[in-house]
Amino acid sequence: MSTVRVVVTGATGQVAYALLPRIAAGEMFGPDTEIDLRLSDIPAMVEKAKGVVMELKDGAYPLLANVSASGDRAESHHDADWVLLVGSVPRGPGMERGDLIRKNGPIFVEEGKAIAQHGSKNVRVVVIGNPCNTNCLIARHAAGDTVPADRWTALTRLDQNRAVSLLAAKAGLRSKDVAHLAIWGNHSATLYPDFTNATVGGKPADQAVERGWLETEFIPAVQQRGAAVIAARGASSAFSAAQAILDHVKSLVNRTPGDEWFSAAVVSDGSYGVERGIVSSFPLRSKGDGSYDIVQGVKLDAFARSKVEATIAELEKERDIVKDLLA
Ligand code: LMR
């Protein structure tokens, strides 16, 4: 049995509280992989994190080989295989995720440096703290050349899950009946859930439901779903985010079946005209070992292309706002 060393930052937050027991139970890496789970948080939160460690121990999870909490990245990130960067200031009502950019950006400089210095040579990173695409860009730059570009990902699976669920409900079907629904661009109010290539119950989405609804209600509903959760709950999404993080990593560590796709933000290689280096969501296929290919040849009509261009323009703007952190 192999062991995977997993760091979760922001370990005392709500997302981590929903995520940690599921990693410990083997939901992320499967029944044949033991987990060395490292809870990371700012030093002031380490006592609280120790309480979470107690609960994880009290779960007597058969696959949990080791669990620890630390406020020192040299300790928590040592030889880490996966670093799940949840820790950051969350947005409140009335804010856009991009409003957090200058507040959260510096955290990701520190994370990037620590990952380069202490992570395993195969380390893979998932950025969840918002604005996650640009925080991923920042961390990657801070890490320098030690950690290759294809190790850095950011979470847009929550948007994919939301889009799939909304579309299925509108068609009177189930989430499992939706295929090829990819998220493009930024995890923000400009993200583009591409229905033009999606199918519902085997039919093109715009035959299963009205095109007008897709253009004018579906897209904004997916774009604004995080804000709607915050408005209703008074706090940002937690267990749906945890579910998306599980789905994200599971999609990367298992070969993508058949002709399926999944979405994650990755460092652009120039595909679809997205400037090299920008961290954008694309449709992906995994090779099953954490590595992936960007699906090529997806047809984007004029409508889809204009949506993709708008979200990429926002990512370029965010990159310019944090220029000083990318030195
Ligand atoms: C979400 O999409 O629910 C999270 O990114 C939290 C947020 O600020 O919306």
Short mmCIF file of C-alpha atoms and ligand atoms in Angstrom, two decimals:
data_model
loop_
_atom_site.label_atom_id
_atom_site.label_comp_id
_atom_site.label_asym_id
_atom_site.label_seq_id
_atom_site.Cartn_x
_atom_site.Cartn_y
_atom_site.Cartn_z
CA MET A 1 0.00 0.00 0.00
CA SER A 2 1.37 3.45 -0.91
CA THR A 3 1.15 6.56 1.27
CA VAL A 4 0.31 10.04 -0.01
CA ARG A 5 1.34 13.10 1.99
CA VAL A 6 -1.44 15.72 1.80
CA VAL A 7 -1.34 19.26 3.16
CA VAL A 8 -4.58 21.18 3.70
CA THR A 9 -4.08 24.87 4.49
CA GLY A 10 -6.72 26.92 6.26
CA ALA A 11 -7.22 23.74 8.26
CA THR A 12 -9.50 25.33 10.84
CA GLY A 13 -11.89 26.81 8.29
CA GLN A 14 -15.26 25.52 7.20
CA VAL A 15 -14.15 24.10 3.85
CA ALA A 16 -11.37 22.13 5.53
CA TYR A 17 -13.78 20.89 8.21
CA ALA A 18 -15.95 19.40 5.47
CA LEU A 19 -12.97 18.10 3.47
CA LEU A 20 -10.58 16.58 6.01
CA PRO A 21 -12.74 13.65 7.20
CA ARG A 22 -13.45 12.68 3.62
CA ILE A 23 -9.75 12.63 2.71
CA ALA A 24 -9.10 10.59 5.86
CA ALA A 25 -11.84 8.15 4.85
CA GLY A 26 -10.07 7.51 1.54
CA GLU A 27 -12.55 9.30 -0.71
CA MET A 28 -9.86 11.30 -2.48
CA PHE A 29 -7.14 8.72 -3.18
CA GLY A 30 -9.11 5.49 -3.01
CA PRO A 31 -9.02 2.38 -0.84
CA ASP A 32 -5.43 1.37 -1.68
CA THR A 33 -3.67 4.55 -0.55
CA GLU A 34 -2.84 5.50 3.01
CA ILE A 35 -2.90 9.16 3.98
CA ASP A 36 -0.38 11.23 5.89
CA LEU A 37 -2.60 14.25 6.53
CA ARG A 38 -0.96 17.57 7.47
CA LEU A 39 -3.15 20.38 8.73
CA SER A 40 -1.61 23.78 8.11
CA ASP A 41 -2.83 27.09 9.46
CA ILE A 42 -1.51 30.38 10.76
CA PRO A 43 0.26 29.98 14.13
CA ALA A 44 -2.64 31.64 16.01
CA MET A 45 -4.97 28.85 14.83
CA VAL A 46 -2.76 25.87 15.58
CA GLU A 47 -4.39 25.12 18.97
CA LYS A 48 -7.77 24.98 17.23
CA ALA A 49 -6.28 22.79 14.48
CA LYS A 50 -5.13 20.38 17.18
CA GLY A 51 -8.80 19.92 18.09
CA VAL A 52 -9.49 18.93 14.48
CA VAL A 53 -6.56 16.50 14.69
CA MET A 54 -8.19 14.98 17.78
CA GLU A 55 -11.42 14.46 15.84
CA LEU A 56 -9.55 12.89 12.94
CA LYS A 57 -7.83 10.50 15.36
CA ASP A 58 -11.16 9.76 17.02
CA GLY A 59 -12.54 8.70 13.65
CA ALA A 60 -10.14 5.69 13.70
CA TYR A 61 -9.96 5.86 9.90
CA PRO A 62 -8.22 2.71 8.66
CA LEU A 63 -6.35 4.57 5.89
CA LEU A 64 -5.15 7.46 8.06
CA ALA A 65 -1.49 6.58 8.65
CA ASN A 66 -0.58 9.89 10.25
CA VAL A 67 -2.21 13.21 11.10
CA SER A 68 -0.57 16.39 12.38
CA ALA A 69 -1.11 20.14 12.66
CA SER A 70 1.47 22.87 12.27
CA GLY A 71 1.82 26.60 11.79
CA ASP A 72 5.27 26.08 10.28
CA ARG A 73 5.28 25.32 6.57
CA ALA A 74 8.77 23.78 6.79
CA GLU A 75 7.14 21.08 8.90
CA SER A 76 3.71 20.67 7.27
CA HIS A 77 4.89 20.92 3.64
CA HIS A 78 7.95 18.66 4.08
CA ASP A 79 7.93 16.12 1.23
CA ALA A 80 4.25 16.88 0.51
CA ASP A 81 2.76 15.17 -2.57
CA TRP A 82 -0.43 17.25 -2.69
CA VAL A 83 -0.90 20.73 -1.27
CA LEU A 84 -4.50 21.93 -1.15
CA LEU A 85 -4.36 25.70 -0.67
CA VAL A 86 -7.65 26.49 1.01
CA GLY A 87 -6.39 29.08 3.52
CA SER A 88 -7.25 32.68 2.62
CA VAL A 89 -9.60 35.48 3.57
CA PRO A 90 -13.08 34.62 2.24
CA ARG A 91 -15.27 37.19 0.53
CA GLY A 92 -18.34 38.60 2.22
CA PRO A 93 -21.70 39.77 0.85
CA GLY A 94 -21.47 42.34 -1.94
CA MET A 95 -17.85 41.54 -2.79
CA GLU A 96 -16.36 40.02 -5.94
CA ARG A 97 -13.66 37.39 -5.49
CA GLY A 98 -11.22 39.71 -7.27
CA ASP A 99 -11.67 42.25 -4.43
CA LEU A 100 -9.53 39.91 -2.30
CA ILE A 101 -6.61 39.94 -4.68
CA ARG A 102 -4.29 42.30 -2.80
CA LYS A 103 -5.22 40.86 0.59
CA ASN A 104 -4.77 37.19 -0.33
CA GLY A 105 -2.03 37.51 -2.96
CA PRO A 106 0.86 37.72 -0.45
CA ILE A 107 -0.27 34.46 1.26
CA PHE A 108 0.26 32.68 -2.05
CA VAL A 109 3.76 34.11 -2.46
CA GLU A 110 4.63 32.43 0.84
CA GLU A 111 2.88 29.20 -0.15
CA GLY A 112 4.65 29.10 -3.51
CA LYS A 113 8.06 29.54 -1.89
CA ALA A 114 7.32 26.91 0.77
CA ILE A 115 6.09 24.40 -1.82
CA ALA A 116 9.25 24.86 -3.89
CA GLN A 117 11.47 24.57 -0.84
CA HIS A 118 9.80 21.75 1.05
CA GLY A 119 7.40 19.84 -1.25
CA SER A 120 8.25 16.46 -2.77
CA LYS A 121 9.70 16.44 -6.27
CA ASN A 122 6.32 15.23 -7.54
CA VAL A 123 4.29 17.82 -5.63
CA ARG A 124 0.94 18.87 -7.09
CA VAL A 125 -0.99 21.91 -5.97
CA VAL A 126 -4.66 22.87 -5.97
CA VAL A 127 -5.50 26.51 -5.26
CA ILE A 128 -8.92 27.08 -3.72
CA GLY A 129 -8.50 30.42 -1.89
CA ASN A 130 -9.89 33.27 -3.99
CA PRO A 131 -9.31 34.68 -6.49
CA CYS A 132 -8.02 31.16 -7.10
CA ASN A 133 -6.77 31.47 -10.70
CA THR A 134 -4.62 34.48 -9.96
CA ASN A 135 -3.52 33.16 -6.57
CA CYS A 136 -2.34 30.06 -8.44
CA LEU A 137 -0.43 32.28 -10.87
CA ILE A 138 1.18 34.10 -7.92
CA ALA A 139 2.18 30.89 -6.10
CA ARG A 140 3.57 29.37 -9.27
CA HIS A 141 5.74 32.41 -9.94
CA ALA A 142 6.94 32.48 -6.33
CA ALA A 143 7.95 28.82 -6.61
CA GLY A 144 10.12 29.54 -9.65
CA ASP A 145 11.35 26.76 -11.90
CA THR A 146 11.55 24.09 -9.18
CA VAL A 147 7.89 23.10 -9.62
CA PRO A 148 6.90 22.55 -13.27
CA ALA A 149 3.93 24.42 -14.75
CA ASP A 150 1.72 21.34 -15.04
CA ARG A 151 1.71 20.82 -11.25
CA TRP A 152 -0.37 23.94 -10.60
CA THR A 153 -4.15 23.87 -10.74
CA ALA A 154 -7.02 25.97 -9.40
CA LEU A 155 -10.56 24.97 -8.60
CA THR A 156 -13.32 25.52 -11.14
CA ARG A 157 -14.91 22.14 -10.50
CA LEU A 158 -17.40 23.83 -8.17
CA ASP A 159 -18.59 25.86 -11.18
CA GLN A 160 -18.78 22.72 -13.31
CA ASN A 161 -20.79 20.91 -10.64
CA ARG A 162 -23.12 23.88 -10.28
CA ALA A 163 -23.60 24.14 -14.05
CA VAL A 164 -24.26 20.42 -14.45
CA SER A 165 -26.76 20.40 -11.63
CA LEU A 166 -28.66 23.47 -12.91
CA LEU A 167 -28.79 22.19 -16.47
CA ALA A 168 -29.96 18.73 -15.43
CA ALA A 169 -32.72 20.22 -13.26
CA LYS A 170 -33.93 22.45 -16.09
CA ALA A 171 -34.11 19.46 -18.44
CA GLY A 172 -35.92 17.37 -15.79
CA LEU A 173 -32.99 14.94 -15.70
CA ARG A 174 -30.16 14.04 -13.32
CA SER A 175 -26.60 15.35 -13.05
CA LYS A 176 -25.28 12.06 -14.40
CA ASP A 177 -27.17 12.75 -17.66
CA VAL A 178 -25.08 15.85 -18.46
CA ALA A 179 -21.79 15.47 -20.38
CA HIS A 180 -19.07 17.72 -21.81
CA LEU A 181 -20.07 20.78 -19.80
CA ALA A 182 -16.75 22.61 -19.47
CA ILE A 183 -15.91 25.76 -17.56
CA TRP A 184 -13.61 28.20 -19.30
CA GLY A 185 -11.56 31.04 -17.85
CA ASN A 186 -11.74 32.54 -14.40
CA HIS A 187 -13.53 31.34 -11.23
CA SER A 188 -15.38 34.63 -11.12
CA ALA A 189 -18.47 36.42 -12.39
CA THR A 190 -17.03 36.18 -15.94
CA LEU A 191 -16.57 32.39 -16.00
CA TYR A 192 -18.03 30.73 -19.07
CA PRO A 193 -19.98 27.47 -18.62
CA ASP A 194 -19.91 26.23 -22.21
CA PHE A 195 -23.30 24.76 -23.01
CA THR A 196 -22.61 24.82 -26.76
CA ASN A 197 -20.65 21.56 -26.55
CA ALA A 198 -22.65 20.03 -23.69
CA THR A 199 -25.20 17.26 -23.99
CA VAL A 200 -28.15 16.49 -21.74
CA GLY A 201 -29.65 13.02 -21.91
CA GLY A 202 -27.59 12.50 -25.08
CA LYS A 203 -29.03 15.59 -26.85
CA PRO A 204 -27.22 18.89 -27.46
CA ALA A 205 -28.04 21.15 -24.50
CA ASP A 206 -29.75 23.74 -26.70
CA GLN A 207 -32.12 21.06 -27.99
CA ALA A 208 -32.86 19.73 -24.50
CA VAL A 209 -33.65 23.21 -23.11
CA GLU A 210 -34.26 26.61 -24.70
CA ARG A 211 -31.22 28.45 -26.00
CA GLY A 212 -32.66 31.72 -24.62
CA TRP A 213 -32.64 30.28 -21.08
CA LEU A 214 -29.08 29.05 -21.52
CA GLU A 215 -27.82 32.44 -22.64
CA THR A 216 -29.72 34.72 -20.29
CA GLU A 217 -30.42 32.70 -17.14
CA PHE A 218 -28.11 29.71 -16.96
CA ILE A 219 -24.82 31.55 -17.51
CA PRO A 220 -25.46 34.31 -14.93
CA ALA A 221 -26.84 31.76 -12.44
CA VAL A 222 -23.60 29.76 -12.58
CA GLN A 223 -21.48 32.92 -12.50
CA GLN A 224 -23.34 34.26 -9.46
CA ARG A 225 -23.91 31.02 -7.56
CA GLY A 226 -21.12 31.61 -5.03
CA ALA A 227 -22.54 35.06 -4.25
CA ALA A 228 -26.05 33.60 -3.93
CA VAL A 229 -24.78 31.06 -1.37
CA ILE A 230 -23.06 33.84 0.58
CA ALA A 231 -26.22 35.98 0.53
CA ALA A 232 -28.39 33.10 1.75
CA ARG A 233 -26.02 31.45 4.23
CA GLY A 234 -24.10 34.49 5.44
CA ALA A 235 -20.93 32.51 4.69
CA SER A 236 -19.32 31.14 1.57
CA SER A 237 -19.91 27.64 0.30
CA ALA A 238 -18.21 24.96 2.36
CA PHE A 239 -19.26 21.36 1.76
CA SER A 240 -20.00 21.94 -1.92
CA ALA A 241 -16.47 23.37 -2.19
CA ALA A 242 -15.13 20.30 -0.38
CA GLN A 243 -17.02 18.04 -2.78
CA ALA A 244 -15.51 19.93 -5.74
CA ILE A 245 -11.99 19.61 -4.30
CA LEU A 246 -12.50 15.85 -3.97
CA ASP A 247 -13.81 15.67 -7.53
CA HIS A 248 -10.90 17.79 -8.81
CA VAL A 249 -8.18 15.59 -7.29
CA LYS A 250 -10.02 12.34 -8.09
CA SER A 251 -10.29 13.44 -11.72
CA LEU A 252 -6.54 14.02 -11.82
CA VAL A 253 -5.47 10.78 -10.14
CA ASN A 254 -7.76 8.55 -12.20
CA ARG A 255 -7.57 8.16 -15.97
CA THR A 256 -10.50 10.04 -17.54
CA PRO A 257 -12.91 7.39 -18.80
CA GLY A 258 -14.13 7.17 -22.41
CA ASP A 259 -14.45 10.54 -24.13
CA GLU A 260 -15.33 12.44 -20.92
CA TRP A 261 -13.85 15.79 -19.87
CA PHE A 262 -13.58 17.64 -16.59
CA SER A 263 -12.73 21.26 -15.84
CA ALA A 264 -9.90 22.75 -13.85
CA ALA A 265 -7.85 25.89 -14.15
CA VAL A 266 -4.30 25.13 -15.31
CA VAL A 267 -1.32 27.08 -16.64
CA SER A 268 -2.14 27.85 -20.28
CA ASP A 269 0.19 26.45 -22.93
CA GLY A 270 -1.36 28.82 -25.47
CA SER A 271 -4.28 26.52 -26.33
CA TYR A 272 -7.36 28.27 -27.76
CA GLY A 273 -5.40 31.52 -27.98
CA VAL A 274 -5.22 31.87 -24.17
CA GLU A 275 -1.93 33.59 -23.47
CA ARG A 276 0.77 31.21 -22.23
CA GLY A 277 1.20 31.29 -18.46
CA ILE A 278 -2.30 32.57 -17.63
CA VAL A 279 -4.11 30.22 -15.22
CA SER A 280 -7.37 29.51 -17.01
CA SER A 281 -10.02 26.82 -16.78
CA PHE A 282 -10.16 24.45 -19.74
CA PRO A 283 -11.70 21.07 -20.50
CA LEU A 284 -9.13 18.45 -19.49
CA ARG A 285 -8.48 14.75 -19.69
CA SER A 286 -6.32 13.06 -17.09
CA LYS A 287 -3.68 10.43 -17.71
CA GLY A 288 -4.42 9.02 -14.25
CA ASP A 289 -1.17 9.98 -12.52
CA GLY A 290 -2.01 13.60 -11.71
CA SER A 291 -1.00 14.80 -15.18
CA TYR A 292 -3.48 15.94 -17.81
CA ASP A 293 -3.96 17.14 -21.37
CA ILE A 294 -6.03 20.15 -22.38
CA VAL A 295 -8.73 18.77 -24.70
CA GLN A 296 -7.95 20.04 -28.19
CA GLY A 297 -10.31 20.72 -31.06
CA VAL A 298 -13.35 21.82 -29.05
CA LYS A 299 -15.42 23.97 -31.41
CA LEU A 300 -16.23 27.38 -30.01
CA ASP A 301 -18.77 29.35 -32.04
CA ALA A 302 -18.78 33.17 -32.11
CA PHE A 303 -20.97 33.32 -28.97
CA ALA A 304 -18.73 30.93 -27.01
CA ARG A 305 -15.55 32.60 -28.22
CA SER A 306 -16.74 36.05 -27.11
CA LYS A 307 -17.50 34.65 -23.63
CA VAL A 308 -14.08 32.99 -23.42
CA GLU A 309 -12.38 36.20 -24.56
CA ALA A 310 -14.16 38.22 -21.85
CA THR A 311 -13.10 35.93 -19.03
CA ILE A 312 -9.51 35.73 -20.31
CA ALA A 313 -9.39 39.54 -20.53
CA GLU A 314 -10.33 39.63 -16.83
CA LEU A 315 -7.54 37.17 -15.99
CA GLU A 316 -5.05 39.37 -17.84
CA LYS A 317 -6.28 42.37 -15.86
CA GLU A 318 -5.91 40.47 -12.56
CA ARG A 319 -2.38 39.46 -13.55
CA ASP A 320 -1.52 43.12 -14.15
CA ILE A 321 -2.89 44.09 -10.71
CA VAL A 322 -0.48 41.65 -9.02
CA LYS A 323 2.49 42.36 -11.31
CA ASP A 324 4.70 43.20 -8.35
CA LEU A 325 4.01 39.76 -6.80
CA LEU A 326 5.11 37.96 -9.97
CA ALA A 327 8.68 39.29 -9.94
C1 LMR B 1 -17.68 29.79 -4.29
O1 LMR B 1 -17.72 29.84 -5.52
O2 LMR B 1 -18.66 29.44 -3.62
C2 LMR B 1 -16.40 30.17 -3.58
O3 LMR B 1 -15.45 30.58 -4.52
C3 LMR B 1 -16.61 31.22 -2.53
C4 LMR B 1 -17.03 32.55 -3.11
O4 LMR B 1 -16.48 33.57 -2.71
O5 LMR B 1 -17.94 32.56 -3.95
#
